[in-house]
mmCIF file of C-alpha atoms in Angstrom:
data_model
loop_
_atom_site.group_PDB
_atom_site.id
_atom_site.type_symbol
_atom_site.label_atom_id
_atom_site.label_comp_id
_atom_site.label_asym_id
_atom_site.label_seq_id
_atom_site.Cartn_x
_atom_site.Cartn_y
_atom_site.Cartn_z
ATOM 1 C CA UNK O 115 33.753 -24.984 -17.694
ATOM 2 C CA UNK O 116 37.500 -24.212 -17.100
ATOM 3 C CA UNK O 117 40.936 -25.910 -17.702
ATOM 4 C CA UNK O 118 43.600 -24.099 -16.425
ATOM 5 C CA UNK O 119 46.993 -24.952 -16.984
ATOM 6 C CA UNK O 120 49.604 -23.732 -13.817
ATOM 7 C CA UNK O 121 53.271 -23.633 -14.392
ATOM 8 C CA UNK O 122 55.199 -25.188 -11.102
ATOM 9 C CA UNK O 123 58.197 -23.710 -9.374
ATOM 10 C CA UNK O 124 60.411 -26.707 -10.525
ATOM 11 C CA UNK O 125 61.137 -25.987 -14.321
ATOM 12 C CA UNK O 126 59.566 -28.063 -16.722
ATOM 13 C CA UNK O 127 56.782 -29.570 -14.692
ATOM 14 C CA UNK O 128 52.931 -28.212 -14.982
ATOM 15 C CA UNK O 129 50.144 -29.535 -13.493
ATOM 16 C CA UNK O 130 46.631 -29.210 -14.356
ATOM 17 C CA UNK O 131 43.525 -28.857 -13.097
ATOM 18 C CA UNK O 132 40.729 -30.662 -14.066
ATOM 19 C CA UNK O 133 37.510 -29.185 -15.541
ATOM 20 C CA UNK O 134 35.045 -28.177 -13.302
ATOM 21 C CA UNK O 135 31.272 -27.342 -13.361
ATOM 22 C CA UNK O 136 30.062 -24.341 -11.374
ATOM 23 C CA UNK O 137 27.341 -25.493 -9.099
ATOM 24 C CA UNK O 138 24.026 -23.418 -9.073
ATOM 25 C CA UNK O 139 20.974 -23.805 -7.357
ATOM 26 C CA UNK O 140 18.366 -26.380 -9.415
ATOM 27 C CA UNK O 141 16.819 -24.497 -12.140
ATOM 28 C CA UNK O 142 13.560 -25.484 -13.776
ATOM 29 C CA UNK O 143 13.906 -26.385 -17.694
ATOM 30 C CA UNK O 144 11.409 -24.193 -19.461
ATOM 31 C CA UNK O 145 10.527 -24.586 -23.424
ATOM 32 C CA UNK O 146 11.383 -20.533 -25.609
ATOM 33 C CA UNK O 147 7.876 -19.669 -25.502
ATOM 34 C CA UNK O 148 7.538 -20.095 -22.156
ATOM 35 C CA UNK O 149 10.512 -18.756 -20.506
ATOM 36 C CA UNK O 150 10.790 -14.994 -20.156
ATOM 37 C CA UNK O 151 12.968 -12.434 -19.900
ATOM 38 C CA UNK O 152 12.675 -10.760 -16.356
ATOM 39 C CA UNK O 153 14.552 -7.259 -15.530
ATOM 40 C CA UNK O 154 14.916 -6.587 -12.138
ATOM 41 C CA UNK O 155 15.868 -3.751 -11.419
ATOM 42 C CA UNK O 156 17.262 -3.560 -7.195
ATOM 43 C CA UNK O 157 18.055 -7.045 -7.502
ATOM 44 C CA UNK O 158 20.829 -7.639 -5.558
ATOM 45 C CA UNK O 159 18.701 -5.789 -2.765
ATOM 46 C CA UNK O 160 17.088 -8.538 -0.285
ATOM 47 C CA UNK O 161 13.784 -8.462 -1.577
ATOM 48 C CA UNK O 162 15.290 -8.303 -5.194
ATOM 49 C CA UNK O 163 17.809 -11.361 -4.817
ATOM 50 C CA UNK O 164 14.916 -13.487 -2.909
ATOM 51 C CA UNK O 165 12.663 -12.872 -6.625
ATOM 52 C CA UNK O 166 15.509 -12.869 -8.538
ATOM 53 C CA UNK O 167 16.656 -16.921 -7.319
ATOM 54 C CA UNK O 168 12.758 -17.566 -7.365
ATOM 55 C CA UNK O 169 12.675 -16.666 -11.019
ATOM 56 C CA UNK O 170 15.853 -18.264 -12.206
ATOM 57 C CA UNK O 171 14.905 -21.469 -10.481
ATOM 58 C CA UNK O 172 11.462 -21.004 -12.144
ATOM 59 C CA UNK O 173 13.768 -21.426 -15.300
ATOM 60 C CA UNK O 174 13.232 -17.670 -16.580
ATOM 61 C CA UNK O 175 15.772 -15.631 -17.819
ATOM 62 C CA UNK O 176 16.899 -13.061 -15.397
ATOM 63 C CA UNK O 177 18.739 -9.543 -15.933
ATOM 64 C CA UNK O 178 19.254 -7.843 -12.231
ATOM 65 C CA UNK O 179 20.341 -4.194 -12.608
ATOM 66 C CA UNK O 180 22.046 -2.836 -9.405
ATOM 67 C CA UNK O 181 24.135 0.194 -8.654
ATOM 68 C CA UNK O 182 24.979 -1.109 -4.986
ATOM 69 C CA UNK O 183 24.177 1.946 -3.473
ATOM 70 C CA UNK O 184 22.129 -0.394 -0.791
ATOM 71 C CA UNK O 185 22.165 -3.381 -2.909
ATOM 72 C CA UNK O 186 25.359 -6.398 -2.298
ATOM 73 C CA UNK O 187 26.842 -8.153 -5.151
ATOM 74 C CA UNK O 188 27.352 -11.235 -2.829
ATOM 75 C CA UNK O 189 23.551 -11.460 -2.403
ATOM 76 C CA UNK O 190 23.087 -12.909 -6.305
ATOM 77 C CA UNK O 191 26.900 -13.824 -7.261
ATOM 78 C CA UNK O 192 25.628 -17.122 -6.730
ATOM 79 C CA UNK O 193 24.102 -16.984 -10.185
ATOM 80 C CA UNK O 194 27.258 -15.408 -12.106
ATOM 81 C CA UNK O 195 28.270 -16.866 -15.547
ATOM 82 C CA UNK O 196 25.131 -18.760 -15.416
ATOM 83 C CA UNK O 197 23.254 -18.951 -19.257
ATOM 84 C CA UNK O 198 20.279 -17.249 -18.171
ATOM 85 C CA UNK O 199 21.579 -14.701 -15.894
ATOM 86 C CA UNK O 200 22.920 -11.467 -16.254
ATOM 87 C CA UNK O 201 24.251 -8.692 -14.216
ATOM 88 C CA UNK O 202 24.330 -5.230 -15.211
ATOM 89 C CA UNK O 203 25.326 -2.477 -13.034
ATOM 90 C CA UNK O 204 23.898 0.206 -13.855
ATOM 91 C CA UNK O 205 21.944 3.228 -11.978
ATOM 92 C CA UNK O 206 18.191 3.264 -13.552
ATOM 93 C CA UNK O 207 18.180 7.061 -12.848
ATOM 94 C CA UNK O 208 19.996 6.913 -15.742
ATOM 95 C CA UNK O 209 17.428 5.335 -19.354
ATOM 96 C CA UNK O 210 18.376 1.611 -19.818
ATOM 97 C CA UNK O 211 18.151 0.011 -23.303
ATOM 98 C CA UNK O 212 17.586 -3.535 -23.137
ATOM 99 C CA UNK O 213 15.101 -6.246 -24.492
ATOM 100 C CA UNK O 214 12.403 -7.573 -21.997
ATOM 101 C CA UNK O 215 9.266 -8.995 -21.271
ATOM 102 C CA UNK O 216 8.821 -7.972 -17.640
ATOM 103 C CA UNK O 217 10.175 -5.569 -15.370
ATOM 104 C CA UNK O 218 9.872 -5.783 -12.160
ATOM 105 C CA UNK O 219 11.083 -2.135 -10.430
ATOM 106 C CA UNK O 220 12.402 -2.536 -7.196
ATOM 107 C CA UNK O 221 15.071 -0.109 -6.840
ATOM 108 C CA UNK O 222 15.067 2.085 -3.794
ATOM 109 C CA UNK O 223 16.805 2.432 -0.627
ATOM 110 C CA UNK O 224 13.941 1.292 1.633
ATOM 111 C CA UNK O 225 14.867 1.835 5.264
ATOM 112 C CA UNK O 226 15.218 5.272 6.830
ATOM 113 C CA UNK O 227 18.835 5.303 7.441
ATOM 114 C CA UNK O 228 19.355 4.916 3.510
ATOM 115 C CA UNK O 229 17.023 6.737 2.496
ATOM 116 C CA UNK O 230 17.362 9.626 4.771
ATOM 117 C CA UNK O 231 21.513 9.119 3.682
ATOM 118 C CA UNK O 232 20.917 10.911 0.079
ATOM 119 C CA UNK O 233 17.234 12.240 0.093
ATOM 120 C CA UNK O 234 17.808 13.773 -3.301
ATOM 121 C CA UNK O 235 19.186 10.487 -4.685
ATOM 122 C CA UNK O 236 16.192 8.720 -2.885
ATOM 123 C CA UNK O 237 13.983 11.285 -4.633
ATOM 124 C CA UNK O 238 15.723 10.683 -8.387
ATOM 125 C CA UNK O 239 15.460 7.192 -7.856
ATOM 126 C CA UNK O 240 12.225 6.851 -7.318
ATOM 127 C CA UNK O 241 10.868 9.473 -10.110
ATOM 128 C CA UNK O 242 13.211 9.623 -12.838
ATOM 129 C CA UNK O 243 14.314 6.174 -12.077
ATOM 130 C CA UNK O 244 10.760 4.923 -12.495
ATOM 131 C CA UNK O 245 10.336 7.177 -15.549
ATOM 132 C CA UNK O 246 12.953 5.960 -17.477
ATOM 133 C CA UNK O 247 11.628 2.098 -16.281
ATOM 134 C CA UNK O 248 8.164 3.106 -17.759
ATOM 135 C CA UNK O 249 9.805 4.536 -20.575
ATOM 136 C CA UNK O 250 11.890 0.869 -21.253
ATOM 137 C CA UNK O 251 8.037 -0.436 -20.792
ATOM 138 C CA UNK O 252 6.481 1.419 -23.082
ATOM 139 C CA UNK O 253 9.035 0.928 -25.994
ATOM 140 C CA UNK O 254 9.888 -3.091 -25.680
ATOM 141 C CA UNK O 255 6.216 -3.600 -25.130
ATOM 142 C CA UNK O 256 6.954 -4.880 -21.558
ATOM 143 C CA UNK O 257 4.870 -5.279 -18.133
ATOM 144 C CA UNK O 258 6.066 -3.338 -14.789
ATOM 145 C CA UNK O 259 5.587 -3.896 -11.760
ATOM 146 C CA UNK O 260 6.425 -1.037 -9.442
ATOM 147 C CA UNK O 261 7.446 -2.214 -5.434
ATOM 148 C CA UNK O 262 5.833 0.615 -3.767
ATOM 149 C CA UNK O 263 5.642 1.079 -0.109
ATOM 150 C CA UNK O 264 2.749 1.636 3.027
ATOM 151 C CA UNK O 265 5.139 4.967 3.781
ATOM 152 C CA UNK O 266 2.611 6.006 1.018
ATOM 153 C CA UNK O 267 -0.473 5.897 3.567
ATOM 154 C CA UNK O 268 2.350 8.047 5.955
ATOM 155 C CA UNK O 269 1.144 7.970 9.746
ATOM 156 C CA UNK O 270 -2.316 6.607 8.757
ATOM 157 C CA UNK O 271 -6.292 7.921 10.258
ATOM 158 C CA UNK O 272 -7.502 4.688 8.619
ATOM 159 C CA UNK O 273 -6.971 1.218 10.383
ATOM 160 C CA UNK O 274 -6.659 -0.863 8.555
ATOM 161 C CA UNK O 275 -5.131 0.763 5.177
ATOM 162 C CA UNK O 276 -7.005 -0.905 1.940
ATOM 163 C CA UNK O 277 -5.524 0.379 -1.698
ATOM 164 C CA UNK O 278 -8.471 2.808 -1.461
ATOM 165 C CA UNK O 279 -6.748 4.990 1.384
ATOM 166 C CA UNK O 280 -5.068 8.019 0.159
ATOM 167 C CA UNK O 281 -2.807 8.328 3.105
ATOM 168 C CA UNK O 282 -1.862 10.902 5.324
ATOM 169 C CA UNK O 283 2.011 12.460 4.628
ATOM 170 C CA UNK O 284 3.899 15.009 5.964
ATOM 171 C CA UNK O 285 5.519 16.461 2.334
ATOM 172 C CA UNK O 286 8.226 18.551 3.850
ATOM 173 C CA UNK O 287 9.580 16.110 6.962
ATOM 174 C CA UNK O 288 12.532 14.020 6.870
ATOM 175 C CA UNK O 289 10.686 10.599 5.354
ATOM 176 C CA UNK O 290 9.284 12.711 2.701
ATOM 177 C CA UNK O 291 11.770 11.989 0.314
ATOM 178 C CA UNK O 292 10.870 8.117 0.057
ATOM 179 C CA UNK O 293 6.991 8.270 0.963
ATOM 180 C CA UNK O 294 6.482 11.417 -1.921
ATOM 181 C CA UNK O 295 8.818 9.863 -4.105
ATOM 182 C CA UNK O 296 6.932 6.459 -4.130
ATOM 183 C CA UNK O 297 3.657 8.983 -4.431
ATOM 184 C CA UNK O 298 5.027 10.488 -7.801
ATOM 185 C CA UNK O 299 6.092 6.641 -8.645
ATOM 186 C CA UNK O 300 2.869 5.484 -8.620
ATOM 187 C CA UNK O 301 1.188 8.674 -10.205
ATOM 188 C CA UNK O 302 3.715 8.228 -12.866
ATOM 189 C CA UNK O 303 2.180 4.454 -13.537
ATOM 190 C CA UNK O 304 -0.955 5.663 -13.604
ATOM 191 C CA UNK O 305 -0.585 8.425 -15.999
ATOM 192 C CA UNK O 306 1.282 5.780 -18.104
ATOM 193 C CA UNK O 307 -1.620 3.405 -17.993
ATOM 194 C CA UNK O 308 -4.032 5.668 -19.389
ATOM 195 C CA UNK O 309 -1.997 7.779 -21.632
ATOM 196 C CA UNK O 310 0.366 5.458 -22.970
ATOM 197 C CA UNK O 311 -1.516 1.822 -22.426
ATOM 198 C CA UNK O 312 1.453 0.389 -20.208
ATOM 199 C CA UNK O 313 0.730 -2.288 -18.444
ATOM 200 C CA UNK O 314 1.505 -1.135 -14.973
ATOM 201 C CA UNK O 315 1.090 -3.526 -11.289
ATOM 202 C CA UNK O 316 1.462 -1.754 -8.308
ATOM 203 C CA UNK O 317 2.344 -3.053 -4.716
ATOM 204 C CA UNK O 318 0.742 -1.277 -2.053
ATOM 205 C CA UNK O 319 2.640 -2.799 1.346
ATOM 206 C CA UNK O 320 6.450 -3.653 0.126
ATOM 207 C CA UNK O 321 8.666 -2.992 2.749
ATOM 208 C CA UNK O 322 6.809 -2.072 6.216
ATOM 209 C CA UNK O 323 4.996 -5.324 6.592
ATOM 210 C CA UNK O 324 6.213 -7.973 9.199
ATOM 211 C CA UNK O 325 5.914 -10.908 6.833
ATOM 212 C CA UNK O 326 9.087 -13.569 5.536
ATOM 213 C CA UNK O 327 10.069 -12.320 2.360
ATOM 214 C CA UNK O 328 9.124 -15.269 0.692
ATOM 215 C CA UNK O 329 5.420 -14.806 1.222
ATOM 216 C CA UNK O 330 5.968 -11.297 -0.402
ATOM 217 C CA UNK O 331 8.442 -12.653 -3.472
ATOM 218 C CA UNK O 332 5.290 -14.824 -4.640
ATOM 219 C CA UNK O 333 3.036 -12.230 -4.193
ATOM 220 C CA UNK O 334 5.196 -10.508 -6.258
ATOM 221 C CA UNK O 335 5.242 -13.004 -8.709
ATOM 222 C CA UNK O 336 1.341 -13.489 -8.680
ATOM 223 C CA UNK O 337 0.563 -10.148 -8.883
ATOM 224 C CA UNK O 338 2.990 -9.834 -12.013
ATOM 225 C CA UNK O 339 1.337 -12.708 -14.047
ATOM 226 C CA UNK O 340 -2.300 -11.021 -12.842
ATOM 227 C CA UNK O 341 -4.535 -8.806 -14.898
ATOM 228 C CA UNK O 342 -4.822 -6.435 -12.208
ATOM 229 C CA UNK O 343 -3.360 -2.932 -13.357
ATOM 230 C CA UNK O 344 -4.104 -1.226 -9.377
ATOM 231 C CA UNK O 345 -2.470 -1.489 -6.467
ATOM 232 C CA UNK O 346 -2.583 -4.326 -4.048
ATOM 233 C CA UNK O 347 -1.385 -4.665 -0.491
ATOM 234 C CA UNK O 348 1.287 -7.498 -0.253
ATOM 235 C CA UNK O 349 1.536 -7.750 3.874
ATOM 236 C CA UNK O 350 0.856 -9.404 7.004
ATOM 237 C CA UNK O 351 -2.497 -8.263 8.526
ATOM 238 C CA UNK O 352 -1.384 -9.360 11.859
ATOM 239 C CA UNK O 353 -0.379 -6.517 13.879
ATOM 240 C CA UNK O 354 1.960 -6.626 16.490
ATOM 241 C CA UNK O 355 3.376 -3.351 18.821
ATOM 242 C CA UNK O 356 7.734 -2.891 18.513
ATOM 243 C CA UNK O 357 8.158 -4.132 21.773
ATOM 244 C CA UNK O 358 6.387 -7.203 21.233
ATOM 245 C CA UNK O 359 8.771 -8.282 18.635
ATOM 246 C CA UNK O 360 12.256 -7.140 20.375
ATOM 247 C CA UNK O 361 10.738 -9.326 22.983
ATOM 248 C CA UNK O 362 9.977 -12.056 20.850
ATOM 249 C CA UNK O 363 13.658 -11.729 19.315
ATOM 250 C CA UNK O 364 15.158 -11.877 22.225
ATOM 251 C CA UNK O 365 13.066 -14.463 23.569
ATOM 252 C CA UNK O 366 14.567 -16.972 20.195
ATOM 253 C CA UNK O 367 17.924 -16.028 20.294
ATOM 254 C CA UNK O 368 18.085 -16.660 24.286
ATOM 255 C CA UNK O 369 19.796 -13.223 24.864
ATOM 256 C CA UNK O 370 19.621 -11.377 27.991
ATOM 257 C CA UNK O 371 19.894 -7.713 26.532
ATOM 258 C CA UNK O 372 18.608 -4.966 28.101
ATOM 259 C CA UNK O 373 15.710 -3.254 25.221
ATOM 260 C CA UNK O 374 16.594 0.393 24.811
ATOM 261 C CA UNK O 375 13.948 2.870 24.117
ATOM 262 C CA UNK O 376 15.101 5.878 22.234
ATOM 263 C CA UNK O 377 13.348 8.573 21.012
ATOM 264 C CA UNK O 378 11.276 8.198 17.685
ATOM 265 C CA UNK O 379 11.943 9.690 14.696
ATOM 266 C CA UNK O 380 10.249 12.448 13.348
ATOM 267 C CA UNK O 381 6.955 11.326 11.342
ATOM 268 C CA UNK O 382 7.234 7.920 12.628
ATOM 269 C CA UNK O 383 3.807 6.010 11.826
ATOM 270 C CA UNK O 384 2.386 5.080 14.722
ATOM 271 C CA UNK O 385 0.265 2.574 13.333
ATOM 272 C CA UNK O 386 0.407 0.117 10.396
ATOM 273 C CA UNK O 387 -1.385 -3.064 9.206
ATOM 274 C CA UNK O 388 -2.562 -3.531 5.521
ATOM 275 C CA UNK O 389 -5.656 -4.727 4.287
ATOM 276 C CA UNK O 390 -5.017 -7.372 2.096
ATOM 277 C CA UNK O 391 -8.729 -8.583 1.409
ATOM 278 C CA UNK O 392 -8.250 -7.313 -2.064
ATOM 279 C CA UNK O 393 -4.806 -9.731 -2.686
ATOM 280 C CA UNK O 394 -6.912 -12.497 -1.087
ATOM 281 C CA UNK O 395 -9.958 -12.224 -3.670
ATOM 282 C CA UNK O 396 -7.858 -11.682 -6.615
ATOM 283 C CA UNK O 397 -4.901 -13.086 -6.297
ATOM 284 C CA UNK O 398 -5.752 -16.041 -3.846
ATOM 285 C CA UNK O 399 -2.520 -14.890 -2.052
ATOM 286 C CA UNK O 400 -1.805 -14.431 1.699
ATOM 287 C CA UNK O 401 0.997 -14.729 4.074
ATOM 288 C CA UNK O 402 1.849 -18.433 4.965
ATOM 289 C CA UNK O 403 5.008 -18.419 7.015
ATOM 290 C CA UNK O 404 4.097 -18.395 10.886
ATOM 291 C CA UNK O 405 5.979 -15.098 12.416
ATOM 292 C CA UNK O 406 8.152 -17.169 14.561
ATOM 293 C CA UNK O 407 9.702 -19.305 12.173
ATOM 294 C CA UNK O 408 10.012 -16.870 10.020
ATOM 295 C CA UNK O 409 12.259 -15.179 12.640
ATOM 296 C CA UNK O 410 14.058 -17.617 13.296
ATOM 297 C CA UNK O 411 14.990 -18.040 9.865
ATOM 298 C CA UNK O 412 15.547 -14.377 10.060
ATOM 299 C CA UNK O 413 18.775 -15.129 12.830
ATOM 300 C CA UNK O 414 19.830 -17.559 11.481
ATOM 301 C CA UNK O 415 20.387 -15.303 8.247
ATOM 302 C CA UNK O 416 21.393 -12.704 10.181
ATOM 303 C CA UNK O 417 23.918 -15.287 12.199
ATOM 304 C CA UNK O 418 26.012 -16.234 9.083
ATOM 305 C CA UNK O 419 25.776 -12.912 8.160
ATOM 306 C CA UNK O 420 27.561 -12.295 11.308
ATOM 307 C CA UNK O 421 30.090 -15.242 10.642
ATOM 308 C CA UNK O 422 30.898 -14.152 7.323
ATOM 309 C CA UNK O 423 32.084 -10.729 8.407
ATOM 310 C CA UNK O 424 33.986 -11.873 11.446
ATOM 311 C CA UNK O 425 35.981 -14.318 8.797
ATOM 312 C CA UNK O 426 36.232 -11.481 6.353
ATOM 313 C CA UNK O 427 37.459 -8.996 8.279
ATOM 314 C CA UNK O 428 40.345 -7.103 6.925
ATOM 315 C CA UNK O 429 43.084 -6.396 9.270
ATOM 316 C CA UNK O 430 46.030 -3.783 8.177
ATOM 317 C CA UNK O 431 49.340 -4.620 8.103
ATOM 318 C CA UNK O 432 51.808 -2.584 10.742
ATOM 319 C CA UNK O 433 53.448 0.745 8.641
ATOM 320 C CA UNK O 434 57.503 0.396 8.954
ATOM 321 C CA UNK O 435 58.795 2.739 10.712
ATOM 322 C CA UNK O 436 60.037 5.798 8.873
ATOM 323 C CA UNK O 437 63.472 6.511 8.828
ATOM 324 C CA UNK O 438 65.258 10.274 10.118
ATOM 325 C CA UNK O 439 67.341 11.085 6.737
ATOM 326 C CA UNK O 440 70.988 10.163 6.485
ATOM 327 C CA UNK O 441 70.120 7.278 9.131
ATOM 328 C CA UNK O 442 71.283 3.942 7.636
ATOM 329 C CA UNK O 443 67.858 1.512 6.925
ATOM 330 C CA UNK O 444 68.473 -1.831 9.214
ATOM 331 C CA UNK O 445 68.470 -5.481 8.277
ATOM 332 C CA UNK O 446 68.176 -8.132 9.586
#
């Protein structure tokens, strides 16, 4: 709560505001032993600011960790000065020393253009980063969860890819930088499980799945709260080609552009749909949100997305004209 006192232009006279609550989104009261405290590390990422308001409205306390490299402030500033939130920004390639009971690693650029932007960032991210997040485990006594990816199974011989698959990667092409990375990431839990007892839970289909991110943030969640210490596909079984959905897209947002077809990039999987029998049977999770309205949710994110920019835009100000020396400066 704020009062702040504003001196007028006419001498003498203030005015005041009155006190004000900031409004947040309903949280859940929980009692101290059972409210957590949640790192997140990404969390002002898309995936990571969908768990991270699923967690504080679970009533949880929530620390999201976020360099911005890919990651918007504006995605969780909803949440500032609220009691159980905090922001740190911080790059986990670098060892963080906090107090928690969960962590759930999510940092990572996760499309190509990001990734491909830095690879060697991409590659410290998602090695030392994750080392140094296993490390926090291992000394606060805390679970991880590590968001892998399906770039793991590369451009797959298998269809459908269960956990089981061991993939099939180019190491030296352009993607390699996220798809090996993730590879180390999830060696590196491993190892920690049986050497150092950390309680590791891996996600086998993060970002490559067609499915609305909330179906994935409570698989995330479920998988978390789980005994299962292996990974587990978190995706959409229902395959559909590229051109299906730009035509499906353009179908809901009643456009009449022309579909371009450029060439692909190099590695690009051809194929890609998770098995997710194992999620199903332990977990009792699946995708619930039909694709089309979770597109259309999709536009109309993107659509205020679009608003917000076009009201944000900054325009600069015309330079004044330089004056030739000794030439007197004009006023009006």
């Amino acid at each position: 709560m704020y009062r702040l006192p504003i001196k007028a232009l006419i001498p003498g006279i203030f005015l005041l505001i009155s006190s004000f609550s900031q409004k947040y989104p309903p949280v859940k009261f929980l009692s101290e032993k059972d409210r957590k405290r949640i790192l997140i590390t990404g969390g002002a990422g898309f995936v990571g600011s969908h768990l991270t308001d699923k967690l504080m409205m679970d009533g949880h306390e929530v620390t999201v960790v976020d360099n911005f490299f890919t990651g918007r402030k504006r995605n969780v500033e909803h949440w500032i000065s609220h009691e159980n939130f905090e922001h740190i920004n911080h790059d986990v390639v670098e060892p963080l020393y906090i107090e928690v009971d969960q962590n759930n690693h999510l940092a990572s650029p996760a499309s190509p253009p990001n990734y491909m932007y830095n690879p060697i960032k991409t590659l410290k991210t998602n090695t030392i980063g994750t080392l140094n997040m296993l490390g926090l485990a291992k000394r606060v006594g805390a679970r991880l969860l590590l968001a892998s990816t399906s770039e793991v199974y590369g451009d797959p011989e298998v269809h459908p890819q269960s956990e089981e698959y061991w993939g099939h990667v180019n190491p030296i092409g352009p993607r390699a930088c996220y798809d090996e990375g993730k590879r180390v990431a999830e060696t590196m839990c491993y190892a920690y499980l049986k050497q150092e007892g950390v309680e590791v839970y891996g996600s086998g289909s993060q970002t490559r799945a067609f499915q609305y991110v909330s179906d994935l943030v409570n698989g995330l969640v479920s998988l978390m709260n789980s005994n299962i210490s292996s990974p587990v596909n978190l995706g959409n079984p229902e395959e559909h080609t590229i051109l299906e959905f730009a035509e499906l897209i353009r179908s809901l947002v009643v456009s009449r552009s022309q579909i371009q077809f450029l060439p692909e990039g190099q590695d690009d999987p051809q194929r890609r749909r998770p098995d997710i029998r194992k999620a199903k049977m332990m977990l009792g999770w699946e995708p619930v949100v039909p694709l089309e309205e979770g597109l259309n949710k999709t536009i109309q994110y993107f659509s205020r997305e679009l608003e917000h920019q076009a009201n944000n835009q900054y325009i600069p100000k015309p330079k004044a004209a330089r004056q030739k020396k000794g030439q007197p400066r004009q006023h009006n």
